[in-house]
Each structure stands twice: as structure tokens, then as C-alpha cells.
Coordinates of C-alpha atoms in Angstrom, one line a residue:
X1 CA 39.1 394.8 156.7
X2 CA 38.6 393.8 153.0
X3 CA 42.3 394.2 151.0
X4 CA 43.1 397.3 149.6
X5 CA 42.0 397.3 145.9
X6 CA 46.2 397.9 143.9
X7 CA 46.7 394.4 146.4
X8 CA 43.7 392.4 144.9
X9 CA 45.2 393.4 141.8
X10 CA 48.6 392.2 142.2
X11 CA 47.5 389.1 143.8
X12 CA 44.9 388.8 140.8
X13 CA 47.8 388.8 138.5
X14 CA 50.1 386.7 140.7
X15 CA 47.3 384.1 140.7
X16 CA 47.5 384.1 136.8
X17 CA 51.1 383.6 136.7
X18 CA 50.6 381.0 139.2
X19 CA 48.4 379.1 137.2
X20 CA 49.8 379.6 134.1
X21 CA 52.8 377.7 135.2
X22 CA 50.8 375.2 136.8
X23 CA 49.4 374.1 132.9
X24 CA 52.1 374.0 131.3
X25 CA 53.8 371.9 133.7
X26 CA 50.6 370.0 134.3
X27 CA 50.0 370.6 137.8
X28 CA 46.4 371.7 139.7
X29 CA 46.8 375.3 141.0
X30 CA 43.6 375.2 142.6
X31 CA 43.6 373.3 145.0
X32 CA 47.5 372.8 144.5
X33 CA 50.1 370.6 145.9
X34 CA 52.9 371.9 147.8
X35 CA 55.2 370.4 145.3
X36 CA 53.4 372.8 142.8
X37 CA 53.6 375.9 144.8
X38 CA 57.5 375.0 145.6
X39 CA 58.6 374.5 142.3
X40 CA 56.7 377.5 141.0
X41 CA 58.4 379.4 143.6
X42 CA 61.8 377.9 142.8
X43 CA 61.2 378.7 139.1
X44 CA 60.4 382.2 140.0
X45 CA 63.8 382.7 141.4
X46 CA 65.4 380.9 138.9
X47 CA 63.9 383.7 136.3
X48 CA 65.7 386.2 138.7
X49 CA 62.5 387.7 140.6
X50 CA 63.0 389.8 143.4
X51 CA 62.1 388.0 147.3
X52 CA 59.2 390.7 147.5
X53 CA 57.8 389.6 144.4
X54 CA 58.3 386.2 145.4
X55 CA 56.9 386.5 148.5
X56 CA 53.8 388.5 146.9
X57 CA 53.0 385.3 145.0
X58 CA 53.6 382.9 147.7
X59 CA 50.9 385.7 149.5
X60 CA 48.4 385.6 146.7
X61 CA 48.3 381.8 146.2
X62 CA 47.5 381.5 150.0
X63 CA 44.5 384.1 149.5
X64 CA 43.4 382.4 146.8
X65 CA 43.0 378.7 148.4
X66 CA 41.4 380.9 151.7
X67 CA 38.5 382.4 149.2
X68 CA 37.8 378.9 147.9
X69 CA 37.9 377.6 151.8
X70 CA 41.0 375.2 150.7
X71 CA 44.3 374.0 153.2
X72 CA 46.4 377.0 153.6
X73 CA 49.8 374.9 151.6
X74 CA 52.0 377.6 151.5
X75 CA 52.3 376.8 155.5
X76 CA 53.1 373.2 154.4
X77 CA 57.0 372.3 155.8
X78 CA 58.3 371.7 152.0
X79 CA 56.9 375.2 150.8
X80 CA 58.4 376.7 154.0
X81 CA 61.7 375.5 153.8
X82 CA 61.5 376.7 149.9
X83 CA 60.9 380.0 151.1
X84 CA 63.7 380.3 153.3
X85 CA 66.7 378.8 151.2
X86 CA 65.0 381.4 148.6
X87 CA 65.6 384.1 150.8
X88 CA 69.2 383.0 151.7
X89 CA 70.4 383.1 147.9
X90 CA 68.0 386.2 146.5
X91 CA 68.3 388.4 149.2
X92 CA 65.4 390.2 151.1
X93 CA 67.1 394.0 151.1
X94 CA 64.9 396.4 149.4
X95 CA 65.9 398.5 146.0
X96 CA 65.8 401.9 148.2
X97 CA 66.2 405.0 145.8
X98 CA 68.4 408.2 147.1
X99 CA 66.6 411.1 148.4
X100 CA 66.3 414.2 146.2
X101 CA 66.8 416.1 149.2
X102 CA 66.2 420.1 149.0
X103 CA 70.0 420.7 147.6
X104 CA 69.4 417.8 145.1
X105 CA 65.6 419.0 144.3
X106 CA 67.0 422.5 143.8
X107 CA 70.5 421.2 141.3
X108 CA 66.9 419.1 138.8
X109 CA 65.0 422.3 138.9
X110 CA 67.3 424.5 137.5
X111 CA 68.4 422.1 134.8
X112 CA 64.5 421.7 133.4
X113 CA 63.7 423.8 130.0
X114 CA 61.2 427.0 130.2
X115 CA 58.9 424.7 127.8
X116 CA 55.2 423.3 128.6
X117 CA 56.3 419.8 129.5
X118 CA 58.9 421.9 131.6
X119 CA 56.6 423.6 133.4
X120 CA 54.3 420.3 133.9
X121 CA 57.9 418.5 135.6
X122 CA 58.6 421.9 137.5
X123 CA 55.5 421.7 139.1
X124 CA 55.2 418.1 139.3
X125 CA 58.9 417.6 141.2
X126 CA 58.2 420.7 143.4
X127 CA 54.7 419.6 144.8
X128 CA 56.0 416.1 144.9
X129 CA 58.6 417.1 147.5
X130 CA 56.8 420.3 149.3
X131 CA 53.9 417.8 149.8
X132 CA 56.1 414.5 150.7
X133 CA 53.6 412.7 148.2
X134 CA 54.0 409.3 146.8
X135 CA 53.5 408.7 143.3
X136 CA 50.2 407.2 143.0
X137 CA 48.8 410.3 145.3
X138 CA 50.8 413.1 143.1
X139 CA 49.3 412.0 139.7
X140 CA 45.8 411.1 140.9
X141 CA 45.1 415.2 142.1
X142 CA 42.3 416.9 140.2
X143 CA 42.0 420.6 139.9
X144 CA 39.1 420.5 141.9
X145 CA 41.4 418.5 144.9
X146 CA 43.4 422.2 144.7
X147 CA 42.1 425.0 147.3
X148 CA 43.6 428.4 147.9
X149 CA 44.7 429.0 151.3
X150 CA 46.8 432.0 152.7
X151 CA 49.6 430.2 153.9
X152 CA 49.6 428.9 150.2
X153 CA 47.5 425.8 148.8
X154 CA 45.4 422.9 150.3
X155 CA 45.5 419.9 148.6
X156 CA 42.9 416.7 149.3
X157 CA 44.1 413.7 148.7
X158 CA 41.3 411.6 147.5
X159 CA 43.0 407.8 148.7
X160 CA 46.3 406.8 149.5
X161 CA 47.9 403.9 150.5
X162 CA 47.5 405.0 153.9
X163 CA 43.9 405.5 153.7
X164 CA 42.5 402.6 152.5
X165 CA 38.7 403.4 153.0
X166 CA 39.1 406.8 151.0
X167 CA 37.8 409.1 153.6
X168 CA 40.6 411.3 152.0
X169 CA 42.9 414.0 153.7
X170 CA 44.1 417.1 153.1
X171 CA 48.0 418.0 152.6
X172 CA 49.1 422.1 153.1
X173 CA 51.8 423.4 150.6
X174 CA 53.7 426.5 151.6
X175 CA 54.6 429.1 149.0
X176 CA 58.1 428.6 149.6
X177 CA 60.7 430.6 149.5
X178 CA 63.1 429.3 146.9
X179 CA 61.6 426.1 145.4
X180 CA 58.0 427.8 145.4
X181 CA 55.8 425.3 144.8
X182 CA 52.6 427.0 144.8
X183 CA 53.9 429.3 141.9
X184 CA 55.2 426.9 140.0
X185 CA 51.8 424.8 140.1
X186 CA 49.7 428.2 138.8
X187 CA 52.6 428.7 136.0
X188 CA 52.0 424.9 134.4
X189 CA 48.1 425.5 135.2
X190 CA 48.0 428.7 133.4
X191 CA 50.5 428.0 130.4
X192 CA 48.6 424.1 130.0
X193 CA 45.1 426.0 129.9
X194 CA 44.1 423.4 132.7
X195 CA 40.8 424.1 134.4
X196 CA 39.7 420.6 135.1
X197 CA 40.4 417.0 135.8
X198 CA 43.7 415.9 136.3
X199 CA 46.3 418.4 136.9
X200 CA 49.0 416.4 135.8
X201 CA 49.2 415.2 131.7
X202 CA 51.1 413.9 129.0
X203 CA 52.6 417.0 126.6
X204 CA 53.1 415.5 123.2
X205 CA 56.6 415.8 121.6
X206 CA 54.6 418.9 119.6
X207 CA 54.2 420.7 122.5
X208 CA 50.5 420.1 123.1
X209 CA 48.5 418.9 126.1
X210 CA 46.7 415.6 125.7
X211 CA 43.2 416.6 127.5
X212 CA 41.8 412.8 126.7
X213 CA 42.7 409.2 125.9
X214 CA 40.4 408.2 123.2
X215 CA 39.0 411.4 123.6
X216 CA 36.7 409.9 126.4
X217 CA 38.5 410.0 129.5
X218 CA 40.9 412.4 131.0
X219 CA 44.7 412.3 130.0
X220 CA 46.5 411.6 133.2
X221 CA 50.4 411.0 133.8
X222 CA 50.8 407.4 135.2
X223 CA 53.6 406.6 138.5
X224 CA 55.8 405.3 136.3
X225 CA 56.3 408.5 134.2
X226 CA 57.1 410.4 137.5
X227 CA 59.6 408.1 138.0
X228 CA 61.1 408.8 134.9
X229 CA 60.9 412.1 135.2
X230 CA 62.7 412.1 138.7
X231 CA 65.4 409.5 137.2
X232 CA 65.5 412.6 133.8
X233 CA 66.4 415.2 135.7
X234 CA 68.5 413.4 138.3
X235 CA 70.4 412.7 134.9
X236 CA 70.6 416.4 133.8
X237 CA 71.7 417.3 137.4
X238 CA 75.2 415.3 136.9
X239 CA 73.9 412.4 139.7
X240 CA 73.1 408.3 138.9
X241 CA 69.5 408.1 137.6
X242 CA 69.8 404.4 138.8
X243 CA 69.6 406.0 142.3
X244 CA 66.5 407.8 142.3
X245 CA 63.1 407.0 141.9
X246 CA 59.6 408.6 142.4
X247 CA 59.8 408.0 146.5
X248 CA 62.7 410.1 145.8
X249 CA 60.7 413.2 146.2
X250 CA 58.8 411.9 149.4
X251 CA 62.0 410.7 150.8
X252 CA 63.7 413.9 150.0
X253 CA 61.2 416.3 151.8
X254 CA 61.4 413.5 155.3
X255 CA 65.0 413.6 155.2
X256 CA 65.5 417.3 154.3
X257 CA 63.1 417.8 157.5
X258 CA 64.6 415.3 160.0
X259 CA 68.4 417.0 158.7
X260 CA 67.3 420.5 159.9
X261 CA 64.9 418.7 162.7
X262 CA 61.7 420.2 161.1
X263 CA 58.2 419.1 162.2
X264 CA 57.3 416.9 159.4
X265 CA 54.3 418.5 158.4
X266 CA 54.1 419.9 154.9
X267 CA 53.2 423.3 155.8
X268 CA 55.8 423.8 157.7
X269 CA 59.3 424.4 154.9
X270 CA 62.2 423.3 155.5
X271 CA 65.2 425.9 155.2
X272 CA 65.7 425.3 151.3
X273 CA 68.6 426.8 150.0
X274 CA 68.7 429.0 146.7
X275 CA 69.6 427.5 143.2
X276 CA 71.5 429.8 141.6

């Protein structure tokens, strides 16, 4: 199975940093020495980069010697024992963010402004959780990926990282009782004057909606602005921003669910309780 297109990516730009360092310490990156891919390695946690990163790059440089049909090094017994003392002195623990669980999603809610880029983060927080959807899903929806549905709304997920051919899927949103995520979606829709494209976009500091970048293609929030917008109103809610994240929302809605023991689909709501 061909890699999914965000890893080519990264390894793409791992590969650059890669040889970048290789020039200017004036080593061959492809084919490279295991002395080269050690020391870049070394360097790289020297310049404080996380083990995932590093091991990412270590990744990339190996998939890069496989395309050009070159010796696998980074299995070489110098590049190896690299890896391990890296992983000894950085650490291999993840950053995990807190859960906005449904009490937490409910304290962000009420602090958000009755203005337009209120409404877009009232929807956008809402839907995150009611859906458990992660970032790069949330702001890729297009009006058209929105269907009506008596239990509330259908949403088709177009790819995901779990879905790596793009046969797309389809997540159900309950109206909700108390966070109401269907409602609040219609509210941004209908105040933004939205009607196509993508459902989520930038609101300028004036107010407005950008529709377009460069007046050519649609304006659409990027995954690291929902993560600032979690981190906002985490902020405004009294709790560490440092702490949350955008997998805040999906982990919210999972451990809200598995707190209550709820069947982890989305159309089926947890027991939220009221903001007051």
C-alpha cells in the first residue's frame, strides 16, 4: 500500500533537513554513511527535537535510500545504538493533551462571545466533540459533505487518517440536548451567509468572512487554528491552555462516552450536562 500522502510529505521535508545538514558538514546524504545519519541524528537531539520527530527522520532517510534501491543504514549497528541512547536521554512519552470532556466542553461554550467568529468556534468546538473528529477531518468539511437527517445531521468525511484510499465515511451528529451541535452549525451557517465550500473560515478582526485566498481558492481554517481555538477558550474557561489541544475535542467525546459507558458511536449522545 503506497504511503499516505501528509507522510510523503513529512518524510519529503525530513529528507531536506537531512540533506541540508549533510552540505554543510560535507557529508553524501544519498547514498549516506552511517556516520552521517548518526551525527545528524545526534545533532537533532542536541537542537532539542522530540524522539518522534527524530525517529520520523531516521524513517524518512531509510525510505529514501529504499526508492533509490540503496543499503537500508539506518539498520547499521552505529546508527542503531544512536537511536537507543537517544531515546534514553529524550524520552519516547508522547505530549498527550487533556480531554475537553462534556463538563469541560460545556465551562468553553459558555465563555465564547455572541459575535461571527463566535459562532464559527461555537460550532466548530461543538461538532468537533459530537463528532469525535480530528483536526484535519473537522476543517476539511464542505457544505456539500452536510446532509439533513432526522436524528439530526450526516456528515461525510471525504479522507481521514484512517481511510487512507478516500473511499470516505459518513459520521451522524445528534441534535443534542444541551451542547446542540446541529443548531449551533445552522446559526454560524446562517449568520456567515455560507452556502458553499468549506464550512469552516477565517473572520477578519472587522468582523467579515474571508470567502477566498487570493480570491481564487476557498478560505478555509487550517488544524493549527483549531488548536488555538481549543487552547483560547480552554484559557477563558479558568483551565491550562498548555493542556489542551485540538485532539482535545476527539478525546473529550471517547472519554466522556467510555465515563458514562456509551456506545462510541456519534449518534448516540452522551448524558451532557447543562451550562448554566
Amino acid at each position: 500500500m503506497a504511503k499516505a500522502d501528509a507522510t510523503v510529505r513529512a518524510y519529503r521535508g525530513d529528507a531536506e533537513v537531512f540533506q541540508a545538514w549533510c552540505a554543510r558538514y560535507g557529508f553524501r546524504s544519498l547514498p549516506a554513511s552511517s556516520e552521517a545519519v548518526a551525527g545528524f541524528l545526534v545533532a537533532e537531539a542536541e537542537a532539542g527535537r522530540a524522539a518522534s520527530t527524530i525517529g520520523r527522520r531516521c524513517a524518512a532517510i531509510r525510505y529514501a535510500h529504499k526508492l533509490a534501491r540503496l543499503p537500508d543504514l539506518t539498520d547499521d549497528e552505529a546508527v542503531r545504538v544512536t537511536v537507543r541512547g537517544i531515546r534514553r536521554k529524550v524520552g519516547t512519552a508522547p505530549d498527550q493533551k487533556a480531554a475537553a470532556t462534556a463538563d469541560v466542553l460545556a465551562a468553553m461554550l459558555m465563555r465564547i462571545p455572541d459575535t461571527l467568529t463566535g459562532k464559527r468556534d461555537r460550532a466548530l468546538l461543538a461538532l468537533g466533540f459530537a463528532g469525535a473528529f480530528r483536526r484535519a477531518e473537522l476543517v476539511a468539511i464542505d457544505v456539500s459533505d452536510l446532509r439533513e437527517d432526522p436524528e439530526g445531521l450526516r456528515v461525510t468525511v471525504r479522507r481521514s487518517k484512517v481511510d487512507q484510499e478516500g473511499a470516505g465515511f459518513e459520521k451522524a451528529i445528534p441534535h443534542g440536548r444541551f451542547i446542540r451541535p446541529v443548531a449551533l452549525l445552522r446559526d454560524w451557517l446562517n449568520a456567515s451567509g455560507i452556502t458553499e465550500g468549506p464550512v469552516f473560515r477565517p473572520v477578519s478582526r472587522s468582523g467579515r468572512v474571508r470567502m477566498t485566498v487570493r480570491d481564487t481558492n476557498p478560505a478555509r481554517l487550517t488544524t493549527q487554528a483549531v488548536a488555538d481555538i481549543v487552547k483560547k477558550y480552554a484559557t477563558a474557561a479558568g483551565l491550562d491552555p498548555s493542556a489542551f489541544g485540538a485532539h482535545s475535542l476527539r478525546a473529550g467525546y471517547i472519554t466522556t462516552a467510555a465515563e458514562r459507558s456509551a456506545d462510541l458511536e456519534p449518534l448516540t449522545e452522551p448524558a451532557l450536562a447543562p451550562a448554566k
